[in-house]
Amino acid sequence: MNIPNQNDDPAILQALEKYKFYHIIPLNERLSTPGVPGFAKLHSPVLRQMGKMDFQQKRVLDIGCRDGLFSLQAERQGAKEVVGIDSCLSIGAVEFLIPFFKSKIQMKEKGLFDLNLDSDGQFDIILFLGVLYHLRYPFNALKIVSDLLAPGGILILETGIFADSDRHALLHCPIGTESPYEPSSVTFFNRKGMVDSLASFGLKVLETDYITEQDRHSSDEKVVRGTFRCQKNLDLYDSQLHRYWTGNPHQNWRKTT
Ligand SMILES: C[S@@+](CC[C@H](N)C(=O)[O-])C[C@H]1O[C@@H](n2cnc3c(N)ncnc32)[C@H](O)[C@@H]1O
């Protein structure tokens, strides 16, 4: 397709009509992609955390990147390589947004569980935003994310959090209509469960930002959105415990307990 010039509003509007967008991404001073306004408020804490970070020369992975709002931001902040993956590729991003911004983002249709260290390598920064609560295998996902993050690297995780008293580390795993969102949303750690689980994967939480979502949860449930900026710290990662958890036959658990 012919990519419109940044100032050619009629041609931009015509191009936008072909696609469905999730993110609201400014295209020029007058026009933006027609994303879902209800989700826009979830983006501010993430953009705030990104604003504090140095992306210069960094290799960045955006898991569940959708239309690429955060991938584009990482590129704008100087990342040398940005890989965006999503199990449902945004055609609007690939056909229109990436060429429109003359971006070098590598956007691929790929699921998180198909990522691995051998083929994808390690990243300096991983963005894992609005995806964890959709996953049925959250611990496997956190393991993959941790493995793909370089030592000292930064993870920004954004997810729905079950807000309780935090006396215990909990994972709320509702099925069907019991989900505070909709049936694809099945994984809600409480704050302690999230922070402690991240630590067990060698991910130390440096800063947290919570916002409430009064319009999205029912009256008796307390789900907030949490943005966690974490740093990979191998000192927190107990390889012997991980060998036990993954059932690796070479672990030497009995001898040491
Ligand atoms: C709620 S949207 C969040 C989009 C974006 N990260 C944001 O925060 O605005 C969740 C995205 O994750 C993608 N997704 C869900 N499960 C995935 C998986 N296992 N691997 C990769 N992407 C996934 C969905 O297709 C969707 O685009």
Short mmCIF file of C-alpha atoms and ligand atoms in Angstrom, two decimals:
data_model
loop_
_atom_site.label_atom_id
_atom_site.label_comp_id
_atom_site.label_asym_id
_atom_site.label_seq_id
_atom_site.Cartn_x
_atom_site.Cartn_y
_atom_site.Cartn_z
CA MET A 1 0.00 0.00 0.00
CA ASN A 2 1.01 3.64 -0.44
CA ILE A 3 1.95 5.10 2.91
CA PRO A 4 0.53 8.60 3.32
CA ASN A 5 2.68 11.61 4.09
CA GLN A 6 2.54 12.73 7.75
CA ASN A 7 0.67 15.92 6.78
CA ASP A 8 -1.83 14.35 4.39
CA ASP A 9 -4.79 14.02 6.78
CA PRO A 10 -7.35 12.78 4.19
CA ALA A 11 -4.99 9.99 3.03
CA ILE A 12 -4.19 9.03 6.65
CA LEU A 13 -7.89 8.83 7.53
CA GLN A 14 -8.53 6.68 4.47
CA ALA A 15 -5.69 4.31 5.41
CA LEU A 16 -6.88 4.06 9.05
CA GLU A 17 -10.32 2.85 7.93
CA LYS A 18 -8.86 -0.48 6.87
CA TYR A 19 -7.71 -1.51 10.34
CA LYS A 20 -8.90 -2.07 13.87
CA PHE A 21 -6.67 -0.51 16.51
CA TYR A 22 -6.34 -1.10 20.27
CA HIS A 23 -3.80 1.61 21.05
CA ILE A 24 -4.38 5.33 20.56
CA ILE A 25 -1.15 6.41 18.87
CA PRO A 26 -0.67 10.04 17.80
CA LEU A 27 0.16 10.24 14.08
CA ASN A 28 0.56 13.99 13.78
CA GLU A 29 -0.68 17.02 15.73
CA ARG A 30 -4.28 16.37 14.65
CA LEU A 31 -4.77 12.65 14.17
CA SER A 32 -4.32 9.46 16.19
CA THR A 33 -5.17 5.80 15.64
CA PRO A 34 -8.76 5.16 16.82
CA GLY A 35 -7.87 2.79 19.68
CA VAL A 36 -9.98 1.86 22.72
CA PRO A 37 -10.26 4.95 24.98
CA GLY A 38 -11.05 2.85 28.11
CA PHE A 39 -7.58 1.32 28.12
CA ALA A 40 -5.63 4.54 27.66
CA LYS A 41 -5.54 5.30 31.41
CA LEU A 42 -3.63 2.04 31.96
CA HIS A 43 -0.79 3.31 29.83
CA SER A 44 0.28 6.33 31.91
CA PRO A 45 2.06 4.39 34.71
CA VAL A 46 3.96 2.35 32.11
CA LEU A 47 4.98 5.43 30.13
CA ARG A 48 6.00 7.07 33.43
CA GLN A 49 8.28 4.13 34.27
CA MET A 50 9.68 4.05 30.72
CA GLY A 51 10.38 7.78 30.96
CA LYS A 52 12.75 7.11 33.89
CA MET A 53 14.74 4.52 31.97
CA ASP A 54 17.70 4.68 29.64
CA PHE A 55 16.87 2.92 26.34
CA GLN A 56 19.97 4.10 24.47
CA GLN A 57 21.59 1.19 22.64
CA LYS A 58 19.34 -1.32 24.41
CA ARG A 59 17.83 -4.50 22.95
CA VAL A 60 14.12 -4.47 23.85
CA LEU A 61 11.41 -7.15 23.78
CA ASP A 62 7.72 -6.13 23.94
CA ILE A 63 5.59 -9.22 24.74
CA GLY A 64 1.96 -8.86 23.62
CA CYS A 65 2.84 -5.64 21.83
CA ARG A 66 -0.58 -5.17 20.09
CA ASP A 67 -0.30 -2.03 17.87
CA GLY A 68 3.13 -1.15 19.23
CA LEU A 69 2.47 1.91 21.42
CA PHE A 70 5.25 0.90 23.82
CA SER A 71 7.58 -0.54 21.16
CA LEU A 72 7.43 2.80 19.34
CA GLN A 73 8.12 4.62 22.61
CA ALA A 74 11.17 2.40 23.27
CA GLU A 75 12.46 3.16 19.77
CA ARG A 76 11.83 6.88 20.27
CA GLN A 77 13.89 6.71 23.50
CA GLY A 78 16.87 5.32 21.59
CA ALA A 79 16.61 1.51 21.71
CA LYS A 80 18.94 -0.04 19.15
CA GLU A 81 16.67 -3.04 18.50
CA VAL A 82 12.99 -3.55 19.32
CA VAL A 83 11.29 -6.91 18.89
CA GLY A 84 7.50 -6.92 19.37
CA ILE A 85 5.66 -10.22 19.55
CA ASP A 86 1.96 -10.92 19.80
CA SER A 87 -0.04 -14.12 19.41
CA CYS A 88 -2.47 -12.08 17.30
CA LEU A 89 -0.48 -9.76 15.05
CA SER A 90 -1.74 -6.19 14.54
CA ILE A 91 -2.07 -5.86 10.78
CA GLY A 92 -2.57 -2.13 11.17
CA ALA A 93 0.81 -1.89 12.90
CA VAL A 94 2.66 -3.97 10.33
CA GLU A 95 1.05 -2.56 7.18
CA PHE A 96 0.53 1.04 8.25
CA LEU A 97 2.13 2.23 11.52
CA ILE A 98 5.63 0.80 11.13
CA PRO A 99 6.15 2.14 7.59
CA PHE A 100 4.37 5.42 8.49
CA PHE A 101 6.89 6.08 11.29
CA LYS A 102 9.77 4.61 9.23
CA SER A 103 10.28 2.40 12.25
CA LYS A 104 12.72 -0.51 12.48
CA ILE A 105 10.61 -2.45 15.01
CA GLN A 106 10.56 -6.17 14.22
CA MET A 107 6.94 -7.13 14.86
CA LYS A 108 6.13 -10.83 14.68
CA GLU A 109 3.14 -13.08 15.20
CA LYS A 110 4.50 -15.26 17.94
CA GLY A 111 3.35 -16.54 21.32
CA LEU A 112 5.30 -15.94 24.50
CA PHE A 113 5.70 -19.69 25.06
CA ASP A 114 7.47 -20.01 21.69
CA LEU A 115 10.25 -17.66 22.80
CA ASN A 116 13.49 -19.26 23.86
CA LEU A 117 17.00 -18.28 24.76
CA ASP A 118 18.73 -20.16 21.92
CA SER A 119 16.78 -18.55 19.07
CA ASP A 120 15.82 -15.20 20.59
CA GLY A 121 18.83 -14.37 22.77
CA GLN A 122 18.72 -12.09 25.80
CA PHE A 123 17.26 -8.60 26.03
CA ASP A 124 18.32 -5.60 28.12
CA ILE A 125 14.70 -4.50 28.65
CA ILE A 126 11.49 -6.54 28.51
CA LEU A 127 8.02 -4.98 28.42
CA PHE A 128 5.36 -7.43 29.60
CA LEU A 129 2.23 -5.34 29.71
CA GLY A 130 -1.41 -6.36 30.02
CA VAL A 131 -0.65 -10.02 29.29
CA LEU A 132 0.09 -11.96 32.51
CA TYR A 133 -3.53 -11.99 33.73
CA HIS A 134 -4.54 -13.66 30.44
CA LEU A 135 -2.17 -16.59 30.95
CA ARG A 136 -3.09 -19.99 32.31
CA TYR A 137 0.55 -20.91 32.89
CA PRO A 138 1.83 -17.76 34.65
CA PHE A 139 4.84 -19.33 36.36
CA ASN A 140 6.12 -20.80 33.10
CA ALA A 141 5.73 -17.34 31.57
CA LEU A 142 7.70 -15.68 34.37
CA LYS A 143 10.44 -18.30 33.95
CA ILE A 144 10.70 -17.56 30.21
CA VAL A 145 10.74 -13.81 30.83
CA SER A 146 13.45 -14.18 33.46
CA ASP A 147 15.57 -16.43 31.21
CA LEU A 148 15.32 -13.91 28.34
CA LEU A 149 16.33 -10.94 30.48
CA ALA A 150 20.06 -10.22 30.66
CA PRO A 151 21.60 -9.99 34.16
CA GLY A 152 20.99 -6.45 35.43
CA GLY A 153 18.29 -5.99 32.77
CA ILE A 154 14.95 -4.32 33.47
CA LEU A 155 11.47 -5.82 33.22
CA ILE A 156 8.37 -3.65 33.23
CA LEU A 157 5.41 -5.83 34.13
CA GLU A 158 1.88 -4.43 34.07
CA THR A 159 -1.05 -6.61 35.17
CA GLY A 160 -4.29 -6.90 37.13
CA ILE A 161 -3.63 -7.42 40.85
CA PHE A 162 -5.99 -8.91 43.39
CA ALA A 163 -5.94 -6.38 46.20
CA ASP A 164 -6.37 -8.11 49.56
CA SER A 165 -4.69 -7.80 52.93
CA ASP A 166 -1.43 -9.31 51.57
CA ARG A 167 -1.01 -11.53 54.63
CA HIS A 168 -0.20 -14.43 52.32
CA ALA A 169 1.28 -14.71 48.83
CA LEU A 170 -1.78 -15.65 46.74
CA LEU A 171 -2.77 -16.35 43.17
CA HIS A 172 -6.47 -15.90 42.42
CA CYS A 173 -7.33 -18.05 39.40
CA PRO A 174 -11.02 -17.50 38.57
CA ILE A 175 -12.80 -19.43 35.83
CA GLY A 176 -15.55 -18.20 33.50
CA THR A 177 -17.87 -15.53 34.86
CA GLU A 178 -15.97 -15.46 38.16
CA SER A 179 -13.22 -13.50 36.42
CA PRO A 180 -13.23 -9.84 37.45
CA TYR A 181 -12.69 -9.01 33.73
CA GLU A 182 -13.87 -11.61 31.22
CA PRO A 183 -13.21 -15.37 30.82
CA SER A 184 -9.80 -15.00 29.13
CA SER A 185 -8.50 -13.29 32.29
CA VAL A 186 -7.60 -16.03 34.77
CA THR A 187 -4.47 -15.04 36.69
CA PHE A 188 -4.51 -12.41 39.45
CA PHE A 189 -1.70 -12.47 41.99
CA ASN A 190 -2.14 -10.40 45.11
CA ARG A 191 0.64 -7.83 45.67
CA LYS A 192 2.66 -10.11 47.93
CA GLY A 193 2.17 -13.07 45.57
CA MET A 194 3.38 -10.98 42.63
CA VAL A 195 6.42 -9.45 44.30
CA ASP A 196 7.49 -12.74 45.95
CA SER A 197 6.98 -14.75 42.73
CA LEU A 198 9.02 -12.23 40.75
CA ALA A 199 11.80 -12.47 43.36
CA SER A 200 11.80 -16.27 43.06
CA PHE A 201 12.59 -15.80 39.35
CA GLY A 202 15.45 -13.42 40.16
CA LEU A 203 13.40 -10.28 39.46
CA LYS A 204 13.71 -7.67 42.19
CA VAL A 205 10.92 -5.10 42.23
CA LEU A 206 12.47 -1.61 42.25
CA GLU A 207 9.28 0.44 41.97
CA THR A 208 5.55 -0.19 41.87
CA ASP A 209 2.69 1.97 40.66
CA TYR A 210 -0.94 0.98 41.33
CA ILE A 211 -4.11 2.40 39.83
CA THR A 212 -7.65 1.36 40.65
CA GLU A 213 -10.07 0.28 37.99
CA GLN A 214 -13.42 1.11 39.48
CA ASP A 215 -15.22 0.81 36.16
CA ARG A 216 -13.94 -2.68 35.42
CA HIS A 217 -14.41 -4.72 38.56
CA SER A 218 -17.60 -5.76 40.31
CA SER A 219 -18.45 -4.33 43.70
CA ASP A 220 -17.18 -7.21 45.87
CA GLU A 221 -13.87 -7.70 44.08
CA LYS A 222 -10.87 -5.48 44.37
CA VAL A 223 -8.71 -5.62 41.31
CA VAL A 224 -6.17 -2.87 40.79
CA ARG A 225 -3.64 -2.48 38.01
CA GLY A 226 -0.05 -2.74 39.03
CA THR A 227 3.04 -1.66 37.13
CA PHE A 228 6.24 -3.23 38.46
CA ARG A 229 9.71 -2.10 37.40
CA CYS A 230 12.06 -4.97 38.21
CA GLN A 231 15.74 -5.68 37.80
CA LYS A 232 17.21 -9.10 37.15
CA ASN A 233 19.36 -10.06 40.08
CA LEU A 234 20.80 -13.55 39.86
CA ASP A 235 21.53 -13.57 43.61
CA LEU A 236 17.78 -13.99 44.17
CA TYR A 237 17.55 -16.97 41.82
CA ASP A 238 17.95 -20.28 43.64
CA SER A 239 18.93 -22.69 40.85
CA GLN A 240 18.64 -25.72 43.07
CA LEU A 241 15.03 -24.88 43.93
CA HIS A 242 14.29 -24.25 40.24
CA ARG A 243 15.76 -27.61 39.34
CA TYR A 244 13.44 -29.19 41.91
CA TRP A 245 10.40 -27.23 40.65
CA THR A 246 11.03 -28.18 37.03
CA GLY A 247 11.60 -31.84 37.94
CA ASN A 248 15.11 -31.92 36.57
CA PRO A 249 16.43 -35.44 37.37
CA HIS A 250 19.94 -34.12 37.98
CA GLN A 251 18.94 -32.06 40.97
CA ASN A 252 20.51 -33.15 44.20
CA TRP A 253 17.76 -32.12 46.59
CA ARG A 254 17.69 -35.00 49.08
CA LYS A 255 21.38 -34.89 49.82
CA THR A 256 21.26 -31.22 50.80
CA THR A 257 18.13 -31.18 52.98
C1 LIG B 1 -4.69 -6.56 26.87
S1 LIG B 1 -3.67 -6.59 25.43
C2 LIG B 1 -2.31 -5.58 25.98
C3 LIG B 1 -1.58 -4.93 24.82
C4 LIG B 1 -0.38 -4.06 25.21
N1 LIG B 1 0.72 -4.85 25.73
C5 LIG B 1 -0.79 -3.01 26.20
O1 LIG B 1 -0.44 -3.14 27.39
O2 LIG B 1 -1.46 -2.04 25.83
C6 LIG B 1 -2.96 -8.22 25.49
C7 LIG B 1 -2.17 -8.58 24.25
O3 LIG B 1 -1.42 -9.75 24.55
C8 LIG B 1 -1.53 -10.66 23.47
N2 LIG B 1 -1.31 -12.01 24.03
C9 LIG B 1 -2.12 -12.74 24.84
N3 LIG B 1 -1.55 -13.92 25.15
C10 LIG B 1 -0.33 -13.93 24.53
C11 LIG B 1 0.73 -14.87 24.46
N4 LIG B 1 0.66 -16.03 25.10
N5 LIG B 1 1.82 -14.57 23.73
C12 LIG B 1 1.90 -13.38 23.08
N6 LIG B 1 0.93 -12.46 23.10
C13 LIG B 1 -0.18 -12.71 23.81
C14 LIG B 1 -2.94 -10.42 22.92
O4 LIG B 1 -3.07 -10.86 21.59
C15 LIG B 1 -3.06 -8.92 23.05
O5 LIG B 1 -2.59 -8.24 21.94
#
